[in-house]
Amino acid sequence: MNRSTEEALLAAYRRMLWLAISAALVVAIVAGYLIARREMRPVLRLAALVAELGATDLHRRIGDDDWPSELKPLATNFDQLLARLEDAFARMSQFSADIAHELRTPFHILQGEAELALTRAGSSEAYRACIESAAEEYQRLAAMVDALLFLARAEQPDAQLDWQPLQLDHEIATVCDFYQALADEQAVTLIAAGNGVVRADAALLRRALGNLVANALRHTPSGGRIIVAARQRPDQGAEISVSDTGDGIASDDLAHVFDRFYRADSARSRAKAGTGLGLAIVKFIMELHGGTASIQSELHQGTTVTLTFPA
């Protein structure tokens, strides 16, 4: 049989089929590109907005625009990231300004006393008084630098705590024994009371208690009393309170006493002034342990700082 006609028909059909498939493929590629380009416009707009942001534009927000539902969570999360960065930059800027302000005062004092001693002749007693005053400022500067180094190291992501169960009566007695001589010199009664067990880093716990006791001694007059007491809570957590009968803190200052470099007006004198970092370090140590630090005080009635450790 002669099948040439049928074979020619099938060959023509195959050619038409390949042409149709090729044309459909080209149309699909072009249409897919155009559709993808149109759908990617919000992503490109979001990328352009993000690329424009800098350190001075952290206040801007992008989640308020009319984004597609697929990009709305991304824009919201990015706004939350901007808010955290803005807060971190603000705290860093304030911290730098506070450092500059706190360092300027002792340096001006040291420079003024040195220039005064050099410009006029004086007795050995006058020179000795100048050196003693300078040594006092050096000691304050050293304490400030030590506190700043502690905060910088503790805030590192790889900072590890040496967790271990601690007997609070032993830890409190250790800290009180260290400050007993200073308390006796100031005629202040230092009392350790209570007991309990807490899981914490011993060095950091003693530093927090030491800061509180030193702060209480600084603001408690002769004849006063400081009580460091511990107790176990029903939920197996623990509390340590440091109470004194000292100057007290005004209600307007209570909300800021844990801020770095903040000092209440009643503590501004050079004789009583510390570094302004003691309570900030206490708060930071408690945050590392998942606990809290709270304060209660009345002016001229005394102050109580309570450290609360979780179970």
GROMACS .gro file of C-alpha atoms in nm:
model
  311
    1MET     CA    1   0.000   0.000   0.000
    2ASN     CA    2   0.118   0.352  -0.073
    3ARG     CA    3   0.125   0.540   0.265
    4SER     CA    4   0.307   0.855   0.149
    5THR     CA    5  -0.004   1.071   0.186
    6GLU     CA    6  -0.061   0.961   0.544
    7GLU     CA    7   0.305   1.004   0.631
    8ALA     CA    8   0.306   1.357   0.484
    9LEU     CA    9  -0.005   1.441   0.687
   10LEU     CA   10   0.155   1.314   1.010
   11ALA     CA   11   0.479   1.501   0.935
   12ALA     CA   12   0.284   1.823   0.882
   13TYR     CA   13   0.094   1.758   1.207
   14ARG     CA   14   0.421   1.707   1.396
   15ARG     CA   15   0.562   2.031   1.256
   16MET     CA   16   0.251   2.223   1.353
   17LEU     CA   17   0.254   2.061   1.699
   18TRP     CA   18   0.617   2.159   1.760
   19LEU     CA   19   0.548   2.512   1.639
   20ALA     CA   20   0.247   2.539   1.869
   21ILE     CA   21   0.441   2.401   2.167
   22SER     CA   22   0.733   2.639   2.100
   23ALA     CA   23   0.498   2.937   2.063
   24ALA     CA   24   0.312   2.842   2.382
   25LEU     CA   25   0.642   2.802   2.566
   26VAL     CA   26   0.760   3.147   2.453
   27VAL     CA   27   0.428   3.302   2.552
   28ALA     CA   28   0.441   3.127   2.890
   29ILE     CA   29   0.796   3.249   2.954
   30VAL     CA   30   0.715   3.608   2.860
   31ALA     CA   31   0.386   3.606   3.053
   32GLY     CA   32   0.553   3.445   3.357
   33TYR     CA   33   0.830   3.706   3.350
   34LEU     CA   34   0.580   3.992   3.327
   35ILE     CA   35   0.362   3.846   3.603
   36ALA     CA   36   0.661   3.781   3.829
   37ARG     CA   37   0.796   4.130   3.764
   38ARG     CA   38   0.463   4.285   3.855
   39GLU     CA   39   0.429   4.073   4.169
   40MET     CA   40   0.790   4.148   4.271
   41ARG     CA   41   0.741   4.525   4.265
   42PRO     CA   42   0.644   4.539   4.636
   43VAL     CA   43   0.952   4.332   4.723
   44LEU     CA   44   1.175   4.566   4.522
   45ARG     CA   45   1.008   4.867   4.685
   46LEU     CA   46   1.064   4.713   5.027
   47ALA     CA   47   1.430   4.644   4.941
   48ALA     CA   48   1.473   5.005   4.823
   49LEU     CA   49   1.324   5.140   5.146
   50VAL     CA   50   1.551   4.919   5.354
   51ALA     CA   51   1.856   5.023   5.149
   52GLU     CA   52   1.781   5.391   5.222
   53LEU     CA   53   1.781   5.343   5.599
   54GLY     CA   54   2.083   5.455   5.796
   55ALA     CA   55   2.179   5.527   6.153
   56THR     CA   56   1.989   5.858   6.138
   57ASP     CA   57   1.671   5.702   5.994
   58LEU     CA   58   1.594   5.448   6.264
   59HIS     CA   59   1.280   5.641   6.356
   60ARG     CA   60   1.120   5.556   6.019
   61ARG     CA   61   0.872   5.272   5.990
   62ILE     CA   62   0.772   5.076   5.679
   63GLY     CA   63   0.490   4.858   5.814
   64ASP     CA   64   0.232   5.135   5.775
   65ASP     CA   65   0.233   5.112   5.393
   66ASP     CA   66  -0.019   4.905   5.196
   67TRP     CA   67   0.184   4.586   5.158
   68PRO     CA   68   0.052   4.258   5.018
   69SER     CA   69  -0.054   4.004   5.278
   70GLU     CA   70   0.258   3.795   5.206
   71LEU     CA   71   0.491   4.088   5.290
   72LYS     CA   72   0.296   4.232   5.582
   73PRO     CA   73   0.461   4.006   5.848
   74LEU     CA   74   0.806   4.084   5.705
   75ALA     CA   75   0.743   4.459   5.719
   76THR     CA   76   0.603   4.433   6.075
   77ASN     CA   77   0.901   4.232   6.197
   78PHE     CA   78   1.141   4.475   6.032
   79ASP     CA   79   0.970   4.765   6.210
   80GLN     CA   80   1.016   4.582   6.540
   81LEU     CA   81   1.385   4.539   6.456
   82LEU     CA   82   1.412   4.913   6.380
   83ALA     CA   83   1.248   4.992   6.714
   84ARG     CA   84   1.499   4.774   6.900
   85LEU     CA   85   1.790   4.928   6.710
   86GLU     CA   86   1.660   5.280   6.777
   87ASP     CA   87   1.635   5.204   7.148
   88ALA     CA   88   1.985   5.052   7.152
   89PHE     CA   89   2.135   5.350   6.967
   90ALA     CA   90   1.958   5.594   7.198
   91ARG     CA   91   2.087   5.414   7.508
   92MET     CA   92   2.437   5.396   7.359
   93SER     CA   93   2.437   5.768   7.279
   94GLN     CA   94   2.306   5.854   7.626
   95PHE     CA   95   2.563   5.622   7.782
   96SER     CA   96   2.846   5.792   7.590
   97ALA     CA   97   2.719   6.136   7.691
   98ASP     CA   98   2.692   6.026   8.054
   99ILE     CA   99   3.048   5.889   8.049
  100ALA     CA  100   3.181   6.215   7.906
  101HIS     CA  101   2.991   6.416   8.166
  102GLU     CA  102   3.102   6.199   8.457
  103LEU     CA  103   3.467   6.199   8.349
  104ARG     CA  104   3.477   6.573   8.286
  105THR     CA  105   3.410   6.668   8.648
  106PRO     CA  106   3.698   6.478   8.814
  107PHE     CA  107   3.939   6.582   8.539
  108HIS     CA  108   3.847   6.948   8.587
  109ILE     CA  109   3.896   6.911   8.963
  110LEU     CA  110   4.236   6.747   8.916
  111GLN     CA  111   4.344   7.008   8.663
  112GLY     CA  112   4.227   7.298   8.879
  113GLU     CA  113   4.399   7.171   9.192
  114ALA     CA  114   4.722   7.102   9.004
  115GLU     CA  115   4.725   7.448   8.845
  116LEU     CA  116   4.651   7.610   9.181
  117ALA     CA  117   4.936   7.420   9.346
  118LEU     CA  118   5.177   7.521   9.067
  119THR     CA  119   5.086   7.889   9.051
  120ARG     CA  120   5.138   7.972   9.418
  121ALA     CA  121   5.381   7.858   9.679
  122GLY     CA  122   5.244   7.669   9.973
  123SER     CA  123   5.341   7.468  10.274
  124SER     CA  124   5.394   7.095  10.272
  125GLU     CA  125   5.055   7.056  10.438
  126ALA     CA  126   4.887   7.237  10.147
  127TYR     CA  127   5.065   7.018   9.894
  128ARG     CA  128   4.970   6.711  10.092
  129ALA     CA  129   4.605   6.816  10.097
  130CYS     CA  130   4.621   6.867   9.718
  131ILE     CA  131   4.768   6.520   9.667
  132GLU     CA  132   4.511   6.362   9.899
  133SER     CA  133   4.230   6.528   9.708
  134ALA     CA  134   4.380   6.408   9.379
  135ALA     CA  135   4.416   6.055   9.517
  136GLU     CA  136   4.047   6.063   9.610
  137GLU     CA  137   3.953   6.158   9.255
  138TYR     CA  138   4.185   5.889   9.115
  139GLN     CA  139   4.012   5.632   9.334
  140ARG     CA  140   3.672   5.744   9.208
  141LEU     CA  141   3.792   5.727   8.847
  142ALA     CA  142   3.937   5.379   8.902
  143ALA     CA  143   3.608   5.259   9.049
  144MET     CA  144   3.416   5.403   8.754
  145VAL     CA  145   3.646   5.238   8.499
  146ASP     CA  146   3.621   4.907   8.685
  147ALA     CA  147   3.241   4.925   8.680
  148LEU     CA  148   3.236   5.011   8.309
  149LEU     CA  149   3.468   4.721   8.228
  150PHE     CA  150   3.245   4.487   8.426
  151LEU     CA  151   2.936   4.600   8.235
  152ALA     CA  152   3.115   4.572   7.900
  153ARG     CA  153   3.237   4.218   7.970
  154ALA     CA  154   2.909   4.099   8.116
  155GLU     CA  155   2.714   4.222   7.812
  156GLN     CA  156   2.918   4.007   7.574
  157PRO     CA  157   2.706   3.733   7.410
  158ASP     CA  158   2.950   3.461   7.519
  159ALA     CA  159   2.944   3.565   7.885
  160GLN     CA  160   2.891   3.250   8.090
  161LEU     CA  161   2.759   3.229   8.445
  162ASP     CA  162   2.900   2.980   8.693
  163TRP     CA  163   2.565   2.844   8.812
  164GLN     CA  164   2.574   2.664   9.145
  165PRO     CA  165   2.347   2.625   9.449
  166LEU     CA  166   2.442   2.883   9.713
  167GLN     CA  167   2.356   2.905  10.081
  168LEU     CA  168   2.240   3.262  10.123
  169ASP     CA  169   2.332   3.287  10.491
  170HIS     CA  170   2.693   3.202  10.401
  171GLU     CA  171   2.706   3.450  10.109
  172ILE     CA  172   2.552   3.730  10.317
  173ALA     CA  173   2.789   3.662  10.607
  174THR     CA  174   3.088   3.677  10.369
  175VAL     CA  175   2.984   4.016  10.231
  176CYS     CA  176   2.901   4.156  10.577
  177ASP     CA  177   3.236   4.041  10.715
  178PHE     CA  178   3.411   4.225  10.435
  179TYR     CA  179   3.231   4.553  10.514
  180GLN     CA  180   3.227   4.511  10.894
  181ALA     CA  181   3.542   4.717  10.950
  182LEU     CA  182   3.401   5.008  10.749
  183ALA     CA  183   3.071   4.983  10.935
  184ASP     CA  184   3.253   4.989  11.270
  185GLU     CA  185   3.452   5.293  11.159
  186GLN     CA  186   3.129   5.476  11.074
  187ALA     CA  187   2.953   5.350  11.391
  188VAL     CA  188   2.687   5.175  11.183
  189THR     CA  189   2.536   4.842  11.293
  190LEU     CA  190   2.557   4.579  11.017
  191ILE     CA  191   2.326   4.279  11.068
  192ALA     CA  192   2.307   3.957  10.863
  193ALA     CA  193   1.987   3.754  10.897
  194GLY     CA  194   1.781   3.482  10.733
  195ASN     CA  195   1.872   3.189  10.514
  196GLY     CA  196   1.778   3.015  10.194
  197VAL     CA  197   1.919   2.848   9.884
  198VAL     CA  198   1.948   3.004   9.541
  199ARG     CA  199   2.106   2.890   9.215
  200ALA     CA  200   2.334   3.171   9.100
  201ASP     CA  201   2.686   3.282   9.018
  202ALA     CA  202   2.863   3.333   9.352
  203ALA     CA  203   3.095   3.612   9.231
  204LEU     CA  204   2.812   3.811   9.074
  205LEU     CA  205   2.585   3.762   9.376
  206ARG     CA  206   2.854   3.889   9.611
  207ARG     CA  207   2.919   4.185   9.382
  208ALA     CA  208   2.551   4.280   9.383
  209LEU     CA  209   2.528   4.249   9.762
  210GLY     CA  210   2.855   4.438   9.803
  211ASN     CA  211   2.727   4.726   9.590
  212LEU     CA  212   2.409   4.747   9.797
  213VAL     CA  213   2.589   4.734  10.132
  214ALA     CA  214   2.849   4.991  10.020
  215ASN     CA  215   2.571   5.218   9.896
  216ALA     CA  216   2.384   5.180  10.225
  217LEU     CA  217   2.698   5.261  10.427
  218ARG     CA  218   2.756   5.568  10.213
  219HIS     CA  219   2.415   5.710  10.300
  220THR     CA  220   2.361   5.588  10.658
  221PRO     CA  221   2.473   5.824  10.935
  222SER     CA  222   2.651   5.720  11.253
  223GLY     CA  223   2.429   5.524  11.488
  224GLY     CA  224   2.226   5.386  11.198
  225ARG     CA  225   2.152   5.027  11.112
  226ILE     CA  226   2.182   4.812  10.799
  227ILE     CA  227   2.009   4.474  10.778
  228VAL     CA  228   2.088   4.220  10.505
  229ALA     CA  229   1.820   3.950  10.522
  230ALA     CA  230   1.733   3.649  10.307
  231ARG     CA  231   1.425   3.431  10.290
  232GLN     CA  232   1.300   3.137  10.085
  233ARG     CA  233   0.973   3.196   9.905
  234PRO     CA  234   0.695   2.935   9.883
  235ASP     CA  235   0.760   2.891   9.508
  236GLN     CA  236   1.120   2.787   9.590
  237GLY     CA  237   1.252   3.122   9.477
  238ALA     CA  238   1.448   3.346   9.712
  239GLU     CA  239   1.463   3.710   9.818
  240ILE     CA  240   1.745   3.916   9.964
  241SER     CA  241   1.671   4.257  10.111
  242VAL     CA  242   1.919   4.525  10.215
  243SER     CA  243   1.754   4.781  10.446
  244ASP     CA  244   1.910   5.087  10.602
  245THR     CA  245   1.804   5.378  10.821
  246GLY     CA  246   1.983   5.634  10.608
  247ASP     CA  247   1.897   5.943  10.408
  248GLY     CA  248   1.629   5.784  10.192
  249ILE     CA  249   1.542   5.875   9.835
  250ALA     CA  250   1.280   6.118   9.710
  251SER     CA  251   0.983   5.964   9.529
  252ASP     CA  252   1.072   6.149   9.207
  253ASP     CA  253   1.411   5.978   9.198
  254LEU     CA  254   1.298   5.621   9.268
  255ALA     CA  255   1.209   5.549   8.905
  256HIS     CA  256   1.561   5.639   8.789
  257VAL     CA  257   1.796   5.507   9.057
  258PHE     CA  258   1.875   5.194   8.852
  259ASP     CA  259   1.975   5.402   8.548
  260ARG     CA  260   2.345   5.428   8.473
  261PHE     CA  261   2.517   5.738   8.613
  262TYR     CA  262   2.196   5.856   8.780
  263ARG     CA  263   2.235   5.998   9.130
  264ALA     CA  264   1.964   6.154   9.341
  265ASP     CA  265   2.004   6.520   9.430
  266SER     CA  266   2.061   6.431   9.793
  267ALA     CA  267   2.366   6.225   9.688
  268ARG     CA  268   2.532   6.487   9.467
  269SER     CA  269   2.792   6.600   9.717
  270ARG     CA  270   3.145   6.485   9.642
  271ALA     CA  271   3.176   6.334   9.988
  272LYS     CA  272   2.890   6.090   9.933
  273ALA     CA  273   2.891   6.061   9.556
  274GLY     CA  274   2.973   5.724   9.404
  275THR     CA  275   3.016   5.635   9.040
  276GLY     CA  276   2.643   5.623   8.967
  277LEU     CA  277   2.686   5.265   8.839
  278GLY     CA  278   2.639   5.057   9.155
  279LEU     CA  279   2.263   5.007   9.133
  280ALA     CA  280   2.280   4.975   8.753
  281ILE     CA  281   2.522   4.684   8.799
  282VAL     CA  282   2.291   4.528   9.058
  283LYS     CA  283   1.998   4.547   8.817
  284PHE     CA  284   2.206   4.401   8.534
  285ILE     CA  285   2.327   4.111   8.751
  286MET     CA  286   1.968   4.029   8.846
  287GLU     CA  287   1.865   4.035   8.480
  288LEU     CA  288   2.144   3.788   8.402
  289HIS     CA  289   1.994   3.557   8.667
  290GLY     CA  290   1.639   3.604   8.541
  291GLY     CA  291   1.543   3.793   8.857
  292THR     CA  292   1.446   4.148   8.947
  293ALA     CA  293   1.567   4.430   9.168
  294SER     CA  294   1.318   4.664   9.333
  295ILE     CA  295   1.354   4.956   9.572
  296GLN     CA  296   1.138   5.120   9.836
  297SER     CA  297   1.239   5.436  10.014
  298GLU     CA  298   1.116   5.738  10.204
  299LEU     CA  299   1.312   6.055  10.242
  300HIS     CA  300   1.496   6.065  10.578
  301GLN     CA  301   1.339   5.729  10.671
  302GLY     CA  302   1.565   5.478  10.499
  303THR     CA  303   1.579   5.256  10.192
  304THR     CA  304   1.513   4.889  10.119
  305VAL     CA  305   1.640   4.719   9.806
  306THR     CA  306   1.501   4.371   9.736
  307LEU     CA  307   1.663   4.117   9.505
  308THR     CA  308   1.419   3.851   9.385
  309PHE     CA  309   1.557   3.527   9.238
  310PRO     CA  310   1.333   3.288   9.043
  311ALA     CA  311   1.278   2.928   9.150
   0.00000   0.00000   0.00000
